[in-house]
Amino acid sequence: MLSLELAKKQIDAWRVEDEDCVSPRVKKLSPKLRTIAYSLLDRDAKGNAVTVSMENYEERNRARNDAIRHVDKLSAKERLTLFAAWFGDMARDVETGWQFLKTSTYQPGDARRSFRAPNNPEATLTMRDWWLRQLIRIVNSFRWGIVTPAWLAAWTPHLGYLADQDSVGRLLAALIDAGGPRGDELFDIVCQSVRGEHEIGAMGRHVSRALLMASRPEGWELMEKTLLAAQRQEGLRQVILETVDEAHPEAFRRMLRLVRDHDLARFSAVVRAANVWFGLAWDSVSVRTVNATIDQVIGYLDDPKLREKALRGDAPEGVFLALWSLAYDDAMASIPVAEKLLKHENVEIRFVAVLHLSQVCLPETGSARAAAMNDEDPRVALCALQGSPFEEDEGSAAVETADGHFERVERLFQRLPAKSTKLKPLVWPWTEQKASREVVASHLVRALGNRPPTALLPYLPSINTHHRAEVAKLLAQQKKWDRVTREAILRLAGDASSDAREAAYEALGKVKLKPGESEILECYLTRKTNDLRQGVLGALLRQTDALAMASAERLLESKNVLQRLAGLEILRQLAQANRCRPACQHRAGVYRNDRKRL
């Protein structure tokens, strides 16, 4: 096998200095295709990079989502033209991968599930978007023509941060599945890499993913043997297990049986992987428990009648796994089944149904989750709102887009106790939740829609620090400020959150303080926080000379030393700017003569 030193030397020779994804070939595309290409890569209409920030994140995300939808709707000829601008002779290979991934699992990220949506290819757009952009980044890191499928199969383990191994593995799987001499060549390279027989290639996630996703049983068998031979090689075991969830359906079943038959759940990597596969959160768990769960899953996958029986039963874990097995083949088909279970008399059945819907992560679950927010049990309602209590909910947008969502969140907020309270877990110990108004109130910000931001003010004390800053920005964006808006922004100027304060000071910089408002800001100057003091002083100094001097006078007469210091600072800055300089010098002299100490 190639040494690390020689590999690095060769890779450095192939590298390009400027990894600019907007090549001359992209610039020569038709206006239609060029616009799509630019949006996909976070570029403006002229191809200039757009810095993604908190302010424009949603806008850029929408633009990129629109772009990837346009890519999918292009004719095959147009898409090949677009791909050729990035990939050259690999364009048809990328198109093969693009089509292959339509029937693969659709969820990216660490909390992904092994769910497919074969009749809803749009579900895989997020996954394909990520995959495409990673391939673009890899190709643009090297001289034109260097990167080929065979090159990727061999050199990926040596590329480090330059290559996303998962994305490479998905491409290789698609090309292996396409068959032909080239498919055989790629298959041989990755198999030799597993066995340590290839002069360049080595084992990695690109290899395990390629072999498990492709429909070649000899590749599955090689992965099975490698997993069994791992013994104390926890890293190797983890590499294989982390790719099992995207495996060919038959390969997945074989891996489940292998784990069960050889009691592989004694290894922590297996338990962690099973948590991802099944949407569970085992910590310390017996081999017997894991094997029993695998037995259930295999039964439900292979026998639809057994699955139907479980769905009609009263065992919540069985219902959950039956829904999971249904979604494994077709997530869309599981949605109406779970929705029906939301009316079950058993709260645990309702809970696993809404938990399943949150893990499906499709917009089609929105109406069902929205209805579940009205459940009489707050544990079900909270799960419907925020998804799984033990992991981030990547599908929360599904429920947020449902009609009347803001009002449902308001009702749930009112149902919860003012003080955060722990709720008894349902079904599994890790599902413990908190009945927290703060969490629910923050969802109101995301659910605001076209309503005026003043609708959030009754809930402002309960909204978390991050979202309070967002509220301040929303309030400031209003064309006209009413009394309630001004009072809220003045309160936020003294908020505990620096982000909220910053947004408030920025807003105050665009308006003139009204009578009495400067006194509110002056009260905050009893505090030491630097950004707060600078923000308040800035607002006071933007007043007219007379009003700024009046603020300084009030502060200098205060019993609080921090406020007196602020008064002196106002005098200093006014004098420095030649604003009332003689008056400032006189007042500072009086202060010095009247006080022995600061």
Coordinates of C-alpha atoms in Angstrom, one line a residue:
M1 CA 0.0 0.0 0.0
L2 CA 1.1 3.5 -0.7
S3 CA 2.9 5.3 2.1
L4 CA 1.3 8.4 3.7
E5 CA 4.3 10.5 2.6
L6 CA 4.1 9.5 -1.0
A7 CA 0.3 9.8 -1.0
K8 CA 0.5 13.4 0.3
K9 CA 3.2 14.3 -2.1
Q10 CA 1.2 13.1 -5.1
I11 CA -2.1 14.7 -3.9
D12 CA -0.3 18.1 -3.4
A13 CA 1.0 17.8 -7.0
W14 CA -2.6 17.5 -8.2
R15 CA -4.1 20.2 -6.0
V16 CA -5.1 23.6 -7.3
E17 CA -4.5 26.8 -5.4
D18 CA -7.9 28.4 -5.9
E19 CA -10.9 26.1 -5.2
D20 CA -13.3 28.2 -7.2
C21 CA -16.4 26.3 -8.0
V22 CA -17.4 28.9 -10.6
S23 CA -15.2 27.8 -13.4
P24 CA -15.1 29.4 -16.9
R25 CA -17.3 26.5 -18.0
V26 CA -20.0 27.5 -15.6
K27 CA -19.9 31.1 -16.7
K28 CA -20.4 29.9 -20.3
L29 CA -23.7 28.1 -19.5
S30 CA -27.0 29.4 -20.7
P31 CA -28.6 32.1 -18.4
K32 CA -31.1 29.5 -17.1
L33 CA -28.4 26.9 -16.2
R34 CA -26.0 29.6 -15.0
T35 CA -28.5 31.0 -12.6
I36 CA -29.2 27.6 -11.1
A37 CA -25.5 26.9 -10.8
Y38 CA -24.9 30.2 -9.0
S39 CA -27.8 29.7 -6.6
L40 CA -26.7 26.2 -5.7
L41 CA -23.3 27.5 -4.7
D42 CA -24.5 30.5 -2.7
R43 CA -23.5 33.0 -5.5
D44 CA -25.3 36.1 -6.6
A45 CA -26.5 36.7 -10.2
K46 CA -22.9 37.7 -11.2
G47 CA -21.3 34.7 -9.7
N48 CA -19.9 36.5 -6.7
A49 CA -19.8 34.6 -3.4
V50 CA -22.6 35.5 -0.9
T51 CA -21.6 35.4 2.7
V52 CA -24.3 33.4 4.6
S53 CA -25.2 35.1 7.9
M54 CA -27.9 34.9 10.5
E55 CA -29.7 37.7 8.6
N56 CA -29.8 36.1 5.2
Y57 CA -29.7 32.4 6.2
E58 CA -33.3 31.7 5.4
E59 CA -33.2 33.6 2.2
R60 CA -30.1 31.8 1.0
N61 CA -31.5 28.5 2.1
R62 CA -34.7 29.1 0.1
A63 CA -32.6 30.1 -3.0
R64 CA -30.5 26.9 -2.7
N65 CA -33.6 24.7 -2.2
D66 CA -35.2 26.3 -5.3
A67 CA -32.1 25.7 -7.2
I68 CA -31.9 22.0 -6.4
R69 CA -35.5 21.6 -7.3
H70 CA -34.8 23.3 -10.7
V71 CA -31.9 20.8 -11.2
D72 CA -34.3 17.9 -10.6
K73 CA -36.8 19.3 -13.1
L74 CA -34.3 19.9 -15.9
S75 CA -34.5 17.6 -18.9
A76 CA -31.8 14.9 -18.9
K77 CA -30.0 16.8 -21.6
E78 CA -30.0 20.1 -19.7
R79 CA -28.9 18.4 -16.5
L80 CA -26.0 16.7 -18.3
T81 CA -24.9 20.1 -19.7
L82 CA -25.0 21.6 -16.2
F83 CA -23.1 18.6 -14.7
A84 CA -20.5 18.7 -17.5
A85 CA -19.6 22.3 -16.5
W86 CA -18.5 21.0 -13.1
F87 CA -17.5 17.4 -13.8
G88 CA -16.5 17.2 -17.5
D89 CA -16.4 13.6 -18.6
M90 CA -17.9 12.5 -15.3
A91 CA -21.2 14.2 -16.0
R92 CA -23.0 11.0 -17.0
D93 CA -21.6 9.2 -13.9
V94 CA -23.0 12.0 -11.7
E95 CA -26.3 11.7 -13.5
T96 CA -26.3 8.0 -12.7
G97 CA -25.8 8.8 -9.1
W98 CA -28.4 11.5 -9.1
Q99 CA -31.0 9.0 -10.3
F100 CA -29.8 6.2 -8.0
L101 CA -30.2 8.3 -4.9
K102 CA -33.9 8.9 -5.7
T103 CA -34.7 5.5 -4.3
S104 CA -32.2 5.5 -1.5
T105 CA -32.8 6.7 2.1
Y106 CA -33.6 10.4 2.1
Q107 CA -32.5 11.8 5.5
P108 CA -29.0 13.3 6.0
G109 CA -27.3 14.0 9.3
D110 CA -26.4 12.0 12.4
A111 CA -30.1 11.5 13.4
R112 CA -31.1 10.1 10.1
R113 CA -33.4 7.1 9.8
S114 CA -33.3 4.2 7.3
F115 CA -36.6 5.5 5.6
R116 CA -37.2 5.6 1.9
A117 CA -39.8 7.4 -0.1
P118 CA -39.7 5.6 -3.5
N119 CA -42.9 7.3 -4.8
N120 CA -41.8 10.8 -3.6
P121 CA -38.4 11.5 -5.2
E122 CA -38.6 15.1 -3.9
A123 CA -38.0 13.7 -0.4
T124 CA -34.4 12.9 -1.4
L125 CA -33.6 16.4 -2.7
T126 CA -31.9 17.5 0.6
M127 CA -29.7 14.4 0.5
R128 CA -28.9 14.8 -3.3
D129 CA -28.2 18.5 -2.8
W130 CA -25.5 17.7 -0.1
W131 CA -24.1 14.9 -2.2
L132 CA -23.8 17.1 -5.4
R133 CA -22.2 20.0 -3.6
Q134 CA -19.6 17.6 -2.0
L135 CA -18.7 16.2 -5.3
I136 CA -18.3 19.7 -6.8
R137 CA -16.0 20.6 -3.9
I138 CA -13.9 17.5 -4.5
V139 CA -13.5 18.0 -8.3
N140 CA -12.7 21.7 -7.9
S141 CA -9.9 20.8 -5.4
F142 CA -7.8 19.2 -8.1
R143 CA -6.6 19.9 -11.6
W144 CA -9.2 19.4 -14.4
G145 CA -9.4 15.8 -15.5
I146 CA -7.7 14.3 -12.5
V147 CA -10.8 13.1 -10.7
T148 CA -12.5 10.0 -12.1
P149 CA -14.6 7.3 -10.5
A150 CA -11.7 4.9 -10.4
W151 CA -9.4 7.7 -9.0
L152 CA -12.0 8.4 -6.3
A153 CA -12.3 4.7 -5.4
A154 CA -8.5 4.4 -4.9
W155 CA -7.5 7.8 -3.6
T156 CA -10.4 8.9 -1.3
P157 CA -8.8 7.4 1.9
H158 CA -5.8 9.7 1.3
L159 CA -7.8 12.9 0.7
G160 CA -8.7 13.7 4.3
Y161 CA -10.9 16.8 4.6
L162 CA -10.9 17.3 0.9
A163 CA -13.3 14.4 0.3
D164 CA -16.6 13.5 1.9
Q165 CA -16.3 9.7 2.0
D166 CA -20.0 9.1 2.3
S167 CA -20.7 11.1 -0.9
V168 CA -18.0 9.2 -2.8
G169 CA -19.4 5.9 -1.6
R170 CA -22.9 6.8 -2.9
L171 CA -21.4 7.6 -6.3
L172 CA -19.4 4.4 -6.4
A173 CA -22.5 2.4 -5.4
A174 CA -24.5 3.8 -8.2
L175 CA -21.8 3.1 -10.8
I176 CA -21.3 -0.4 -9.5
D177 CA -25.0 -1.0 -9.7
A178 CA -24.9 0.3 -13.3
G179 CA -22.9 -2.8 -14.2
G180 CA -20.6 -3.2 -17.1
P181 CA -16.8 -3.4 -17.2
R182 CA -16.4 -0.1 -15.4
G183 CA -18.8 -1.2 -12.6
D184 CA -16.7 -4.4 -12.3
E185 CA -13.5 -2.3 -12.1
L186 CA -14.8 -0.1 -9.3
F187 CA -16.1 -3.2 -7.4
D188 CA -12.7 -4.8 -7.7
I189 CA -11.0 -1.7 -6.4
V190 CA -13.1 -1.3 -3.3
C191 CA -13.0 -5.1 -2.6
Q192 CA -9.2 -5.0 -2.9
S193 CA -9.1 -2.0 -0.6
V194 CA -11.0 -4.0 2.1
R195 CA -8.6 -6.9 1.9
G196 CA -5.5 -4.6 1.8
E197 CA -4.6 -5.8 -1.7
H198 CA -4.8 -2.6 -3.6
E199 CA -1.6 -0.6 -4.1
I200 CA -3.3 2.7 -3.3
G201 CA -6.8 2.1 -1.9
A202 CA -7.7 1.5 1.7
M203 CA -10.7 0.7 3.8
G204 CA -13.0 3.6 4.7
R205 CA -16.7 4.7 4.8
H206 CA -16.6 5.2 1.0
V207 CA -15.9 1.4 0.6
S208 CA -18.4 0.1 3.1
R209 CA -21.1 2.4 1.8
A210 CA -20.4 1.5 -1.8
L211 CA -20.5 -2.3 -1.1
L212 CA -23.5 -2.2 1.1
M213 CA -25.6 0.2 -1.1
A214 CA -24.9 -1.7 -4.3
S215 CA -26.9 -4.8 -5.2
R216 CA -24.1 -7.3 -5.3
P217 CA -24.4 -10.0 -2.7
E218 CA -20.6 -10.8 -2.8
G219 CA -20.0 -7.2 -1.6
W220 CA -22.4 -7.7 1.3
E221 CA -20.7 -10.9 2.2
L222 CA -17.3 -9.2 2.2
M223 CA -18.7 -6.6 4.6
E224 CA -20.2 -9.3 6.9
K225 CA -16.9 -11.1 7.1
T226 CA -15.0 -7.9 7.8
L227 CA -17.4 -6.9 10.5
L228 CA -17.0 -10.3 12.2
A229 CA -13.3 -10.2 11.9
A230 CA -13.1 -6.7 13.4
Q231 CA -12.8 -8.2 17.0
R232 CA -11.2 -5.3 19.0
Q233 CA -11.0 -2.9 16.1
E234 CA -13.8 -0.7 17.3
G235 CA -13.0 1.9 14.6
L236 CA -13.4 -0.5 11.7
R237 CA -16.6 -1.8 13.2
Q238 CA -17.9 1.7 13.5
V239 CA -17.0 2.5 9.9
I240 CA -19.1 -0.4 8.7
L241 CA -22.0 0.0 11.1
E242 CA -22.4 3.8 10.3
T243 CA -23.2 2.9 6.7
V244 CA -25.6 0.0 7.3
D245 CA -28.6 2.2 7.5
E246 CA -28.3 3.2 3.9
A247 CA -27.6 -0.4 2.7
H248 CA -29.5 -2.2 0.1
P249 CA -32.7 -3.5 1.8
E250 CA -31.6 -7.1 1.5
A251 CA -28.1 -6.3 2.8
F252 CA -29.7 -4.5 5.7
R253 CA -31.7 -7.6 6.7
R254 CA -28.5 -9.7 6.4
M255 CA -26.7 -7.3 8.7
L256 CA -29.5 -7.4 11.3
R257 CA -29.3 -11.2 11.3
L258 CA -25.6 -11.1 11.6
V259 CA -25.7 -8.8 14.6
R260 CA -28.3 -11.0 16.3
D261 CA -26.8 -14.4 15.5
H262 CA -23.3 -13.4 16.7
D263 CA -24.4 -11.3 19.7
L264 CA -22.6 -8.3 18.3
A265 CA -24.7 -6.0 20.5
R266 CA -22.0 -6.6 23.2
F267 CA -20.0 -3.9 21.4
S268 CA -20.9 -0.3 22.1
A269 CA -20.6 0.7 18.4
V270 CA -23.4 -1.7 17.5
V271 CA -25.7 -0.2 20.1
R272 CA -24.9 3.3 18.9
A273 CA -25.6 2.3 15.4
A274 CA -28.9 0.5 16.3
N275 CA -30.0 3.7 18.0
V276 CA -29.6 5.5 14.7
W277 CA -31.2 2.8 12.7
F278 CA -34.3 2.5 14.8
G279 CA -34.7 5.9 16.4
L280 CA -34.0 4.8 19.9
A281 CA -31.6 6.0 22.6
W282 CA -30.3 3.0 24.4
D283 CA -27.4 3.7 26.8
S284 CA -26.7 0.7 28.9
V285 CA -28.7 -2.2 27.4
S286 CA -28.4 -6.0 27.4
V287 CA -27.6 -8.0 24.3
R288 CA -30.9 -9.8 24.8
T289 CA -32.9 -6.6 24.6
V290 CA -31.1 -5.6 21.3
N291 CA -31.5 -9.0 19.8
A292 CA -35.2 -9.1 20.7
T293 CA -35.7 -5.7 19.0
I294 CA -33.9 -6.9 15.9
D295 CA -36.1 -10.0 15.9
Q296 CA -39.2 -7.8 15.9
V297 CA -37.9 -5.6 13.2
I298 CA -36.9 -8.5 10.9
G299 CA -40.4 -10.0 11.5
Y300 CA -42.2 -6.8 10.6
L301 CA -40.0 -6.3 7.5
D302 CA -40.5 -9.7 6.2
D303 CA -44.2 -10.4 7.2
P304 CA -46.7 -7.6 6.5
K305 CA -49.4 -9.6 8.4
L306 CA -47.3 -9.7 11.5
R307 CA -46.7 -6.0 11.1
E308 CA -50.4 -5.3 10.8
K309 CA -51.1 -7.3 13.9
A310 CA -48.6 -5.3 15.8
L311 CA -50.2 -2.0 14.6
R312 CA -53.5 -3.2 15.9
G313 CA -52.0 -4.3 19.3
D314 CA -51.6 -2.4 22.5
A315 CA -47.8 -2.8 22.9
P316 CA -46.4 0.7 22.2
E317 CA -42.9 -0.4 21.4
G318 CA -44.3 -3.0 19.0
V319 CA -46.4 -0.3 17.4
F320 CA -43.4 2.0 17.1
L321 CA -41.2 -0.7 15.4
A322 CA -44.1 -1.7 13.1
L323 CA -44.4 1.9 12.0
W324 CA -40.6 2.0 11.5
S325 CA -40.6 -1.1 9.4
L326 CA -43.4 0.3 7.2
A327 CA -41.5 3.5 6.7
Y328 CA -38.3 1.6 5.9
D329 CA -39.9 0.6 2.6
D330 CA -42.2 3.6 2.2
A331 CA -42.3 6.5 4.6
M332 CA -45.2 8.1 2.9
A333 CA -47.3 4.9 3.5
S334 CA -46.6 5.1 7.2
I335 CA -48.0 8.6 7.6
P336 CA -51.8 7.9 7.4
V337 CA -51.3 4.8 9.6
A338 CA -49.6 6.9 12.3
E339 CA -52.2 9.6 11.9
K340 CA -55.0 7.1 12.7
L341 CA -53.2 6.0 15.8
L342 CA -53.2 9.5 17.1
K343 CA -56.8 8.9 18.1
H344 CA -55.9 5.8 20.1
E345 CA -57.2 5.7 23.7
N346 CA -53.8 4.6 25.0
V347 CA -51.5 7.7 25.5
E348 CA -48.4 5.6 24.9
I349 CA -49.7 4.5 21.5
R350 CA -50.5 8.1 20.7
F351 CA -47.0 9.1 21.8
V352 CA -45.1 6.6 19.7
A353 CA -47.3 7.5 16.7
V354 CA -46.4 11.2 16.9
L355 CA -42.8 10.3 17.7
H356 CA -42.7 8.3 14.5
L357 CA -44.2 11.2 12.5
S358 CA -41.5 13.5 13.8
Q359 CA -38.8 11.0 12.8
V360 CA -40.2 10.7 9.3
C361 CA -39.2 14.3 8.6
L362 CA -41.4 15.0 5.7
P363 CA -43.7 18.0 5.2
E364 CA -46.6 15.6 4.6
T365 CA -46.6 14.9 8.4
G366 CA -47.5 18.5 9.2
S367 CA -51.3 18.3 9.5
A368 CA -51.1 15.1 11.6
R369 CA -48.5 16.6 14.0
A370 CA -50.5 19.9 14.1
A371 CA -53.6 18.0 15.2
A372 CA -51.6 16.1 17.9
M373 CA -50.6 19.4 19.5
N374 CA -54.1 19.5 20.8
D375 CA -53.7 16.2 22.6
E376 CA -54.9 16.2 26.2
D377 CA -51.6 14.8 27.4
P378 CA -48.8 17.5 27.2
R379 CA -46.2 14.9 26.5
V380 CA -47.9 14.0 23.2
A381 CA -48.5 17.7 22.4
L382 CA -44.9 18.7 23.1
C383 CA -43.6 15.8 21.0
A384 CA -45.9 16.9 18.2
L385 CA -44.4 20.4 18.4
Q386 CA -40.7 19.8 18.9
G387 CA -40.3 16.2 17.8
S388 CA -38.2 13.7 19.6
P389 CA -37.3 14.7 23.2
F390 CA -33.9 13.2 22.9
E391 CA -32.6 14.6 19.6
E392 CA -32.9 17.6 17.3
D393 CA -36.0 17.6 15.2
E394 CA -35.0 18.2 11.6
G395 CA -38.6 17.9 10.4
S396 CA -40.1 20.6 12.5
A397 CA -40.8 22.7 9.4
A398 CA -43.5 20.2 8.6
V399 CA -45.7 21.2 11.5
E400 CA -44.7 24.9 11.4
T401 CA -46.3 25.3 7.9
A402 CA -49.7 24.0 9.0
D403 CA -52.5 26.5 9.1
G404 CA -53.3 28.0 12.6
H405 CA -49.9 26.8 14.0
F406 CA -49.3 30.1 15.9
E407 CA -52.6 29.8 17.7
R408 CA -52.0 26.1 18.6
V409 CA -48.6 27.0 20.1
E410 CA -50.3 29.8 22.1
R411 CA -52.8 27.3 23.5
L412 CA -50.1 24.9 24.4
F413 CA -48.1 27.7 26.1
Q414 CA -51.2 28.5 28.3
R415 CA -51.6 24.8 29.2
L416 CA -48.1 24.5 30.7
P417 CA -47.2 25.5 34.2
A418 CA -45.4 28.8 34.7
K419 CA -42.5 27.0 36.3
S420 CA -40.6 24.3 34.2
T421 CA -41.7 20.8 35.3
K422 CA -40.3 17.4 34.5
L423 CA -42.9 15.0 33.0
K424 CA -42.9 11.3 33.5
P425 CA -41.4 9.5 30.5
L426 CA -43.6 7.4 28.2
V427 CA -42.6 3.9 26.9
W428 CA -38.8 4.4 27.4
P429 CA -36.9 6.2 30.2
W430 CA -35.1 8.5 27.7
T431 CA -38.3 10.1 26.6
E432 CA -38.5 12.3 29.7
Q433 CA -39.5 15.8 28.8
K434 CA -39.9 19.2 30.5
A435 CA -43.1 21.1 30.4
S436 CA -41.2 24.3 29.6
R437 CA -42.9 27.5 28.6
E438 CA -39.5 28.8 27.4
V439 CA -39.2 26.1 24.8
V440 CA -42.8 26.6 23.5
A441 CA -42.5 30.4 23.5
S442 CA -39.5 30.2 21.2
H443 CA -41.6 28.2 18.7
L444 CA -43.9 31.2 18.6
V445 CA -41.1 33.2 16.9
R446 CA -40.8 30.7 14.2
A447 CA -44.5 30.4 13.8
L448 CA -45.2 34.2 13.5
G449 CA -45.8 34.2 9.8
N450 CA -47.4 37.4 8.6
R451 CA -48.5 38.5 12.0
P452 CA -47.1 41.7 13.5
P453 CA -44.1 41.0 15.8
T454 CA -46.0 42.8 18.6
A455 CA -48.0 39.5 18.9
L456 CA -44.9 38.0 20.5
L457 CA -44.6 40.7 23.3
P458 CA -46.9 38.9 25.8
Y459 CA -44.5 36.0 25.7
L460 CA -41.2 37.9 25.6
P461 CA -40.2 37.1 29.2
S462 CA -40.4 33.4 28.4
I463 CA -38.6 33.4 25.0
N464 CA -35.0 32.2 25.1
T465 CA -32.1 34.5 24.6
H466 CA -31.4 33.6 21.0
H467 CA -35.0 34.2 19.9
R468 CA -35.3 37.4 21.9
A469 CA -32.7 38.9 19.7
E470 CA -34.7 37.8 16.7
V471 CA -37.8 39.5 18.2
A472 CA -35.8 42.7 18.6
K473 CA -34.9 42.6 14.9
L474 CA -38.5 41.9 13.9
L475 CA -39.7 44.8 16.0
A476 CA -37.1 47.1 14.5
Q477 CA -38.1 46.2 11.0
Q478 CA -41.5 47.7 11.3
K479 CA -42.0 50.9 9.3
K480 CA -43.9 52.6 12.2
W481 CA -43.2 52.1 15.8
D482 CA -46.1 52.3 18.2
R483 CA -45.8 52.8 21.9
V484 CA -45.7 49.1 22.7
T485 CA -42.9 48.5 20.2
R486 CA -40.8 51.4 21.6
E487 CA -41.3 50.1 25.2
A488 CA -40.3 46.6 24.2
I489 CA -37.1 47.7 22.4
L490 CA -36.2 49.8 25.4
R491 CA -36.6 46.8 27.6
L492 CA -34.5 44.7 25.3
A493 CA -31.7 47.3 25.5
G494 CA -31.2 46.1 29.1
D495 CA -31.8 42.4 28.3
A496 CA -29.6 39.7 29.8
S497 CA -28.8 38.5 26.3
S498 CA -26.0 40.4 24.5
D499 CA -27.5 39.5 21.1
A500 CA -30.8 40.9 22.1
R501 CA -29.1 44.1 23.4
E502 CA -27.1 44.5 20.2
A503 CA -30.3 44.2 18.1
A504 CA -32.0 46.8 20.4
Y505 CA -29.2 49.3 20.2
E506 CA -29.0 48.9 16.4
A507 CA -32.8 49.7 16.3
L508 CA -32.5 52.7 18.6
G509 CA -29.8 54.1 16.3
K510 CA -32.4 54.6 13.7
V511 CA -34.9 56.7 15.8
K512 CA -34.9 59.7 18.1
L513 CA -35.5 59.1 21.8
K514 CA -38.8 60.5 23.0
P515 CA -39.2 62.3 26.4
G516 CA -38.7 60.0 29.3
E517 CA -37.0 57.2 27.2
S518 CA -33.5 58.5 28.0
E519 CA -34.2 58.0 31.7
I520 CA -35.1 54.4 31.1
L521 CA -31.8 53.8 29.4
E522 CA -29.9 55.6 32.1
C523 CA -31.1 53.1 34.6
Y524 CA -29.2 50.4 32.9
L525 CA -25.9 52.2 33.6
T526 CA -25.8 50.8 37.1
R527 CA -24.4 47.6 35.4
K528 CA -20.8 46.9 34.4
T529 CA -21.4 44.9 31.2
N530 CA -19.3 46.7 28.6
D531 CA -21.5 46.2 25.5
L532 CA -24.5 47.4 27.5
R533 CA -22.7 50.6 28.7
Q534 CA -21.4 51.3 25.2
G535 CA -24.8 50.8 23.6
V536 CA -26.7 53.0 26.1
L537 CA -24.0 55.7 26.0
G538 CA -24.2 55.7 22.2
A539 CA -28.0 56.2 22.3
L540 CA -27.7 59.0 24.8
L541 CA -25.0 60.8 22.8
R542 CA -27.2 60.7 19.7
Q543 CA -29.6 63.1 21.4
T544 CA -29.4 66.8 20.9
D545 CA -26.7 68.7 22.8
A546 CA -29.1 69.9 25.4
L547 CA -30.7 66.5 26.0
A548 CA -27.3 64.8 26.1
M549 CA -26.2 67.3 28.7
A550 CA -29.4 66.7 30.7
S551 CA -28.6 62.9 30.7
A552 CA -25.1 63.6 31.9
E553 CA -26.4 65.9 34.7
R554 CA -28.9 63.3 36.0
L555 CA -26.2 60.6 35.9
L556 CA -23.6 62.8 37.8
E557 CA -26.2 63.4 40.5
S558 CA -26.8 59.6 41.0
K559 CA -25.8 57.8 44.2
N560 CA -24.4 54.9 42.0
V561 CA -20.7 55.3 41.1
L562 CA -21.2 53.4 37.8
Q563 CA -23.8 55.9 36.7
R564 CA -21.7 58.9 37.7
L565 CA -18.8 57.4 35.7
A566 CA -21.2 57.2 32.7
G567 CA -22.1 60.9 33.2
L568 CA -18.4 61.8 33.1
E569 CA -18.0 59.7 30.0
I570 CA -20.8 61.6 28.2
L571 CA -19.1 64.9 29.1
R572 CA -15.8 63.6 27.8
Q573 CA -17.2 62.4 24.5
L574 CA -19.3 65.6 24.0
A575 CA -16.2 67.7 24.6
Q576 CA -14.1 65.6 22.3
A577 CA -16.6 66.1 19.5
N578 CA -16.7 69.9 20.2
R579 CA -20.2 69.7 21.4
C580 CA -20.9 72.1 24.3
R581 CA -17.2 71.9 25.1
P582 CA -17.0 74.8 27.6
A583 CA -20.1 73.6 29.4
C584 CA -18.7 70.1 29.6
Q585 CA -15.4 71.4 31.0
H586 CA -17.2 73.6 33.5
R587 CA -19.5 70.8 34.7
A588 CA -16.6 68.3 35.0
G589 CA -14.7 70.9 37.1
V590 CA -17.7 71.4 39.4
Y591 CA -17.9 67.7 39.9
R592 CA -14.2 67.4 40.7
N593 CA -14.5 70.2 43.3
D594 CA -17.6 69.0 44.9
R595 CA -16.4 65.4 45.4
K596 CA -13.4 64.1 47.3
R597 CA -13.9 60.6 45.7
L598 CA -15.2 59.6 42.4

